[in-house]
Amino acid sequence: MSTEKSDATETLEALHTNEWEAEMRALLEDGDADADLGMAMAKDAQRLVAGELTEAEFAKRYHDAVLEEFDVDDQELPAALASIEDGDGLDDAALADRLAALEDGDMDRREVMKKMGAAGMFLGLGTWATTENADGPSPPASTAGEDEDGTQYGMVIDLEKCDGCLACVVACSQENDTSMGANWMYVFTYEDDHQDGENFLVRTCQHCTDAPCEKVCPTTARHTRTEDGLVLTDYDVCIGCRYCQVACPYGVNYFQWGEPDTPQAELDPDHVYDGRDRRVDSRPPKGVMGKCTMCPSRQDGKMGEDKVGSTACADACTMDAIHFGDMNDEGSDPNEYLERVRSENPNDREHFPNRPADTVNTFRLLEELGTDPNVVFVGNEPGPNATQVDGPVAYEDIGEVDRRKEVLDDGTFAGGVSP
Amino acid sequence: MSTKTPSSADILRPLQNTSKRFYLVFAVAALAFGLFLAGWVYQLQHGLIVTGLADWGSGGGVTWGLYIGAFIWWVGIAHGGIILSAAVRLLKMDRYMPVARLAELLTIAGLSAAGFYIIVHMGRPDRMVTSILGNYHVTVHNSPLVWDVTVITLYFVMTATYLLLTLRYDVTRLREGLPNRFEPLYKLLTLGYTEKEDEVVERMVWWLALAIIIMAPLLLHGGVIPWLFALIPTMPGWFGAIQGPQFLTIALTSAISGVIILSFGFRKAYDWDHIITDDIFRGLTLWLGFFAMLFLWLQLQQLVSGGFAAPIDQSVTFDSKVTHPAYVIPMGMVGLTLAYIFAQTVRPSLFTKARAIIAAVAVLIATLVEKVYFVVAGLMYPTFGLYEATPGAYFPSLIEISSVVGTIGMVTLFFLLVAKVIPVVELHAIEHLNETREGEHDGERGGGDSEPLTETATEPEVTA
Ligand code: SF4
Ligand code: SF4
Ligand code: SF4
């Protein structure tokens, strides 16, 4: 890549407009990455395109900085960088293909950047790829496979199957040793104006893709695991400000107000630290926030290979209502289940060809809030006037507590009793 | 108005004499603060379970309560203090010059109390530094709580700078009368002072005042503090654009009340009726009335929009407001205060200092209760109200209640101690008072220009 200096300047000017910079910066600042690092990289990447910088220089300049900034993502990055570093005989077209594939059509650009870890690198190389291919055949931009989306764990919960037995509630509290009343799994029985009889809503954390709890956290303790989209709390970082609990629309957070019912010594260390060795699983220690985790130590194989892809609550459900898995994978348990339910309930299209293919109703809870939740429910959504009623099984019947304040009031120092 | 002539000996009095009453107040304040510290140690041992707080949702409680309400209250007091002092410097409201430094000190003390509340409120305060500062570069983009911490720190630094700059003038000139045991401190304060800098300092202070006046409504009590709540769309009691202005009016009412009480205390303790004159109290009370009116007006806006054809979640919030004593009583108290101040403008003879103090205390109590209600009600009536346990229940525990008494004690201690180290009334104020005495009404008229409209009614009183 040895171009004339003047050519380089021209190319740079063409690439580097003010809008470009503003847009890049906005994108970068949206992500978690260090915006300055990203900008510097993107600019240098342009220099690279213009021929002012060699690939080796570029790679050297940023390799360490990138690893440091994105220590979590050091699986994908080195690979990407390495392919530039041993650059002799670098197959530009292949690299461009790969990058362009990442930039594929509707796929959320921010999502890509998150996954790549190095936002700036992506943007910069994206520019490179575009220029490189300007006069070549256009890259097969829209052929990226489904699995390019990465894993996003979530659930399909069939509310029509649920019978309100609360087995999942018990299973979760036993699995995670949560304190009395911290019902990470919670099952509502409710009545609604336009629905007959008993209805259920099985409520975990929704592991939102745009999680408000994560946004407001002043410490990054509440975070999304890049590898599988689980929203977790780092028990070693959380300062217990409870802003996540305030901002979560669903009320799924349970703070550890006092000493946990189960002492630290009795917890299985393999169930406390996830595959990244961060303390995010099991009940939180005193003064720290907890909520449904979707069982990351299971997913990371720390509880044994047979438990990968399962959760305690789903295992416990004898009605086959809870289905956990990768929502982006067509073949995962939740998606297959949904497919099956749909095919079992076909619509009468012979007589009414305009009807949808099936009669299955699905919804995501409070989807209108823009949290992009990753739990899909089969069944009816509770309306705004729905009211919770006593279920077939009471929390107290199975050794749990429904209203946690009753337990917490015992620890309140004078006053504070529910009026 | 008294016939005594204000002199620098007057403002040095607190530094030279210590009365029995001083020790008594000191002991009471220290006891109040100490009791709360003991309560806090207990809380650190046992966890936040000692409070009346609990999880909202199935838990049937609220997760933020009096600690956060009192935090807002103190920031409000602090914030208004600096606005008042900045107004004196910027708008040349010279009449309030004698209380300007008190207001600045109130800002420092109020911000400290607020900062203390942030720490007390946390489950793991020991991680403050590592967790917040360590991730600051990431979280500052998203978290309103981080914005808060940033702006409060910024404000603290600005106010302290402001105070230190203006102190250099005084300390140099009054050095003779200042207690020798703080000699090193005074040396440090006046390091490199020359008379030539006075003009420069005055200009710097003016710009700082301007920055503060601009920043306050944009960033502090009209900004990041209300945004902590106003940006949460799923708590209808909080969400919405009105919280900024609403918080600002609350801040100003409570801050002026704070300054009234503070000025009264100092005046009584040190016979400063010729320095902090009745006229100042009268003016401050009028300002209090003006901001109380704005306060009620904005509350009314919320009631009307929540009560007419509001969506379900907002009408639930509305129903709670109009029936809950923690909302209705504070509104009544502010309303009565406003009524008194109106009456006083029409019939100036209704004004007495005691009544001004009662009005100030009433407003302070009302704003505190309203603020706690605001925080709690937001969490009690979430948009997702399917939980049978919502609205949750909350009543502050003894430790939480003692935190209010404790921080008031803390702020009192601060003033008692500061008054022994630096003059709490500016030398400029004394110089100015003496000038106006010679020039009769000139100065006073100048000050009246920027008063609220109601001021015209009392114009004849000003010189009384
Ligand atoms: S459900 Fe609540 S806690 Fe869970 S990810 Fe969404 S906002 Fe966060
Ligand atoms: S309680 Fe912990 S996880 Fe939640 S917002 Fe505060 S620091 Fe973050
Ligand atoms: S996924 Fe795991 S943590 Fe979440 S409710 Fe089920 S068992 Fe509990």
PDB file of N, CA and C in Angstrom, chain B residues 313-344:
ATOM      1  N   ASP B 313     -52.031   5.152  34.853  1.00  0.00           N
ATOM      2  CA  ASP B 313     -50.973   5.206  35.859  1.00  0.00           C
ATOM      3  C   ASP B 313     -50.855   6.592  36.478  1.00  0.00           C
ATOM      4  N   GLN B 314     -51.099   7.629  35.663  1.00  0.00           N
ATOM      5  CA  GLN B 314     -50.982   8.970  36.235  1.00  0.00           C
ATOM      6  C   GLN B 314     -52.165   9.342  37.112  1.00  0.00           C
ATOM      7  N   SER B 315     -53.322   8.827  36.792  1.00  0.00           N
ATOM      8  CA  SER B 315     -54.452   9.186  37.667  1.00  0.00           C
ATOM      9  C   SER B 315     -54.326   8.509  39.027  1.00  0.00           C
ATOM     10  N   VAL B 316     -53.662   7.362  39.050  1.00  0.00           N
ATOM     11  CA  VAL B 316     -53.425   6.723  40.347  1.00  0.00           C
ATOM     12  C   VAL B 316     -52.536   7.622  41.203  1.00  0.00           C
ATOM     13  N   THR B 317     -51.503   8.178  40.571  1.00  0.00           N
ATOM     14  CA  THR B 317     -50.618   9.101  41.277  1.00  0.00           C
ATOM     15  C   THR B 317     -51.388  10.310  41.774  1.00  0.00           C
ATOM     16  N   PHE B 318     -52.262  10.805  40.927  1.00  0.00           N
ATOM     17  CA  PHE B 318     -53.065  11.970  41.289  1.00  0.00           C
ATOM     18  C   PHE B 318     -53.939  11.667  42.516  1.00  0.00           C
ATOM     19  N   ASP B 319     -54.619  10.509  42.476  1.00  0.00           N
ATOM     20  CA  ASP B 319     -55.497  10.143  43.592  1.00  0.00           C
ATOM     21  C   ASP B 319     -54.716  10.119  44.901  1.00  0.00           C
ATOM     22  N   SER B 320     -53.500   9.585  44.822  1.00  0.00           N
ATOM     23  CA  SER B 320     -52.699   9.516  46.045  1.00  0.00           C
ATOM     24  C   SER B 320     -52.387  10.917  46.541  1.00  0.00           C
ATOM     25  N   LYS B 321     -52.006  11.792  45.620  1.00  0.00           N
ATOM     26  CA  LYS B 321     -51.625  13.149  46.019  1.00  0.00           C
ATOM     27  C   LYS B 321     -52.742  13.850  46.770  1.00  0.00           C
ATOM     28  N   VAL B 322     -53.924  13.852  46.165  1.00  0.00           N
ATOM     29  CA  VAL B 322     -54.979  14.657  46.779  1.00  0.00           C
ATOM     30  C   VAL B 322     -55.488  14.059  48.078  1.00  0.00           C
ATOM     31  N   THR B 323     -55.101  12.824  48.378  1.00  0.00           N
ATOM     32  CA  THR B 323     -55.597  12.247  49.629  1.00  0.00           C
ATOM     33  C   THR B 323     -54.502  12.027  50.665  1.00  0.00           C
ATOM     34  N   HIS B 324     -53.244  12.040  50.252  1.00  0.00           N
ATOM     35  CA  HIS B 324     -52.196  11.659  51.200  1.00  0.00           C
ATOM     36  C   HIS B 324     -51.786  12.833  52.086  1.00  0.00           C
ATOM     37  N   PRO B 325     -51.836  12.637  53.408  1.00  0.00           N
ATOM     38  CA  PRO B 325     -51.468  13.736  54.311  1.00  0.00           C
ATOM     39  C   PRO B 325     -50.045  14.264  54.076  1.00  0.00           C
ATOM     40  N   ALA B 326     -49.145  13.390  53.647  1.00  0.00           N
ATOM     41  CA  ALA B 326     -47.770  13.841  53.433  1.00  0.00           C
ATOM     42  C   ALA B 326     -47.655  14.758  52.227  1.00  0.00           C
ATOM     43  N   TYR B 327     -48.712  14.817  51.429  1.00  0.00           N
ATOM     44  CA  TYR B 327     -48.717  15.800  50.344  1.00  0.00           C
ATOM     45  C   TYR B 327     -49.608  16.992  50.704  1.00  0.00           C
ATOM     46  N   VAL B 328     -50.794  16.676  51.200  1.00  0.00           N
ATOM     47  CA  VAL B 328     -51.777  17.730  51.448  1.00  0.00           C
ATOM     48  C   VAL B 328     -51.300  18.698  52.539  1.00  0.00           C
ATOM     49  N   ILE B 329     -50.752  18.160  53.623  1.00  0.00           N
ATOM     50  CA  ILE B 329     -50.335  19.041  54.728  1.00  0.00           C
ATOM     51  C   ILE B 329     -49.202  19.994  54.310  1.00  0.00           C
ATOM     52  N   PRO B 330     -48.146  19.488  53.686  1.00  0.00           N
ATOM     53  CA  PRO B 330     -47.109  20.433  53.241  1.00  0.00           C
ATOM     54  C   PRO B 330     -47.648  21.520  52.307  1.00  0.00           C
ATOM     55  N   MET B 331     -48.542  21.134  51.401  1.00  0.00           N
ATOM     56  CA  MET B 331     -49.101  22.141  50.498  1.00  0.00           C
ATOM     57  C   MET B 331     -49.863  23.196  51.298  1.00  0.00           C
ATOM     58  N   GLY B 332     -50.592  22.708  52.296  1.00  0.00           N
ATOM     59  CA  GLY B 332     -51.338  23.625  53.163  1.00  0.00           C
ATOM     60  C   GLY B 332     -50.393  24.573  53.892  1.00  0.00           C
ATOM     61  N   MET B 333     -49.280  24.033  54.362  1.00  0.00           N
ATOM     62  CA  MET B 333     -48.338  24.866  55.108  1.00  0.00           C
ATOM     63  C   MET B 333     -47.736  25.952  54.213  1.00  0.00           C
ATOM     64  N   VAL B 334     -47.349  25.548  53.009  1.00  0.00           N
ATOM     65  CA  VAL B 334     -46.786  26.551  52.098  1.00  0.00           C
ATOM     66  C   VAL B 334     -47.867  27.564  51.731  1.00  0.00           C
ATOM     67  N   GLY B 335     -49.086  27.070  51.538  1.00  0.00           N
ATOM     68  CA  GLY B 335     -50.190  27.968  51.197  1.00  0.00           C
ATOM     69  C   GLY B 335     -50.428  29.001  52.294  1.00  0.00           C
ATOM     70  N   LEU B 336     -50.422  28.554  53.548  1.00  0.00           N
ATOM     71  CA  LEU B 336     -50.643  29.480  54.661  1.00  0.00           C
ATOM     72  C   LEU B 336     -49.513  30.506  54.746  1.00  0.00           C
ATOM     73  N   THR B 337     -48.287  30.021  54.547  1.00  0.00           N
ATOM     74  CA  THR B 337     -47.149  30.939  54.558  1.00  0.00           C
ATOM     75  C   THR B 337     -47.332  32.023  53.505  1.00  0.00           C
ATOM     76  N   LEU B 338     -47.740  31.568  52.344  1.00  0.00           N
ATOM     77  CA  LEU B 338     -47.942  32.510  51.245  1.00  0.00           C
ATOM     78  C   LEU B 338     -49.023  33.521  51.615  1.00  0.00           C
ATOM     79  N   ALA B 339     -50.099  33.018  52.215  1.00  0.00           N
ATOM     80  CA  ALA B 339     -51.189  33.906  52.604  1.00  0.00           C
ATOM     81  C   ALA B 339     -50.686  34.961  53.592  1.00  0.00           C
ATOM     82  N   TYR B 340     -49.869  34.515  54.550  1.00  0.00           N
ATOM     83  CA  TYR B 340     -49.336  35.471  55.524  1.00  0.00           C
ATOM     84  C   TYR B 340     -48.481  36.535  54.832  1.00  0.00           C
ATOM     85  N   ILE B 341     -47.634  36.077  53.907  1.00  0.00           N
ATOM     86  CA  ILE B 341     -46.725  37.027  53.264  1.00  0.00           C
ATOM     87  C   ILE B 341     -47.507  38.025  52.402  1.00  0.00           C
ATOM     88  N   PHE B 342     -48.540  37.536  51.758  1.00  0.00           N
ATOM     89  CA  PHE B 342     -49.416  38.443  51.011  1.00  0.00           C
ATOM     90  C   PHE B 342     -50.002  39.502  51.941  1.00  0.00           C
ATOM     91  N   ALA B 343     -50.544  39.017  53.041  1.00  0.00           N
ATOM     92  CA  ALA B 343     -51.164  39.923  54.003  1.00  0.00           C
ATOM     93  C   ALA B 343     -50.152  40.954  54.483  1.00  0.00           C
ATOM     94  N   GLN B 344     -48.923  40.474  54.671  1.00  0.00           N
ATOM     95  CA  GLN B 344     -47.883  41.358  55.184  1.00  0.00           C
ATOM     96  C   GLN B 344     -47.511  42.457  54.179  1.00  0.00           C
TER      97      GLN B 344
END
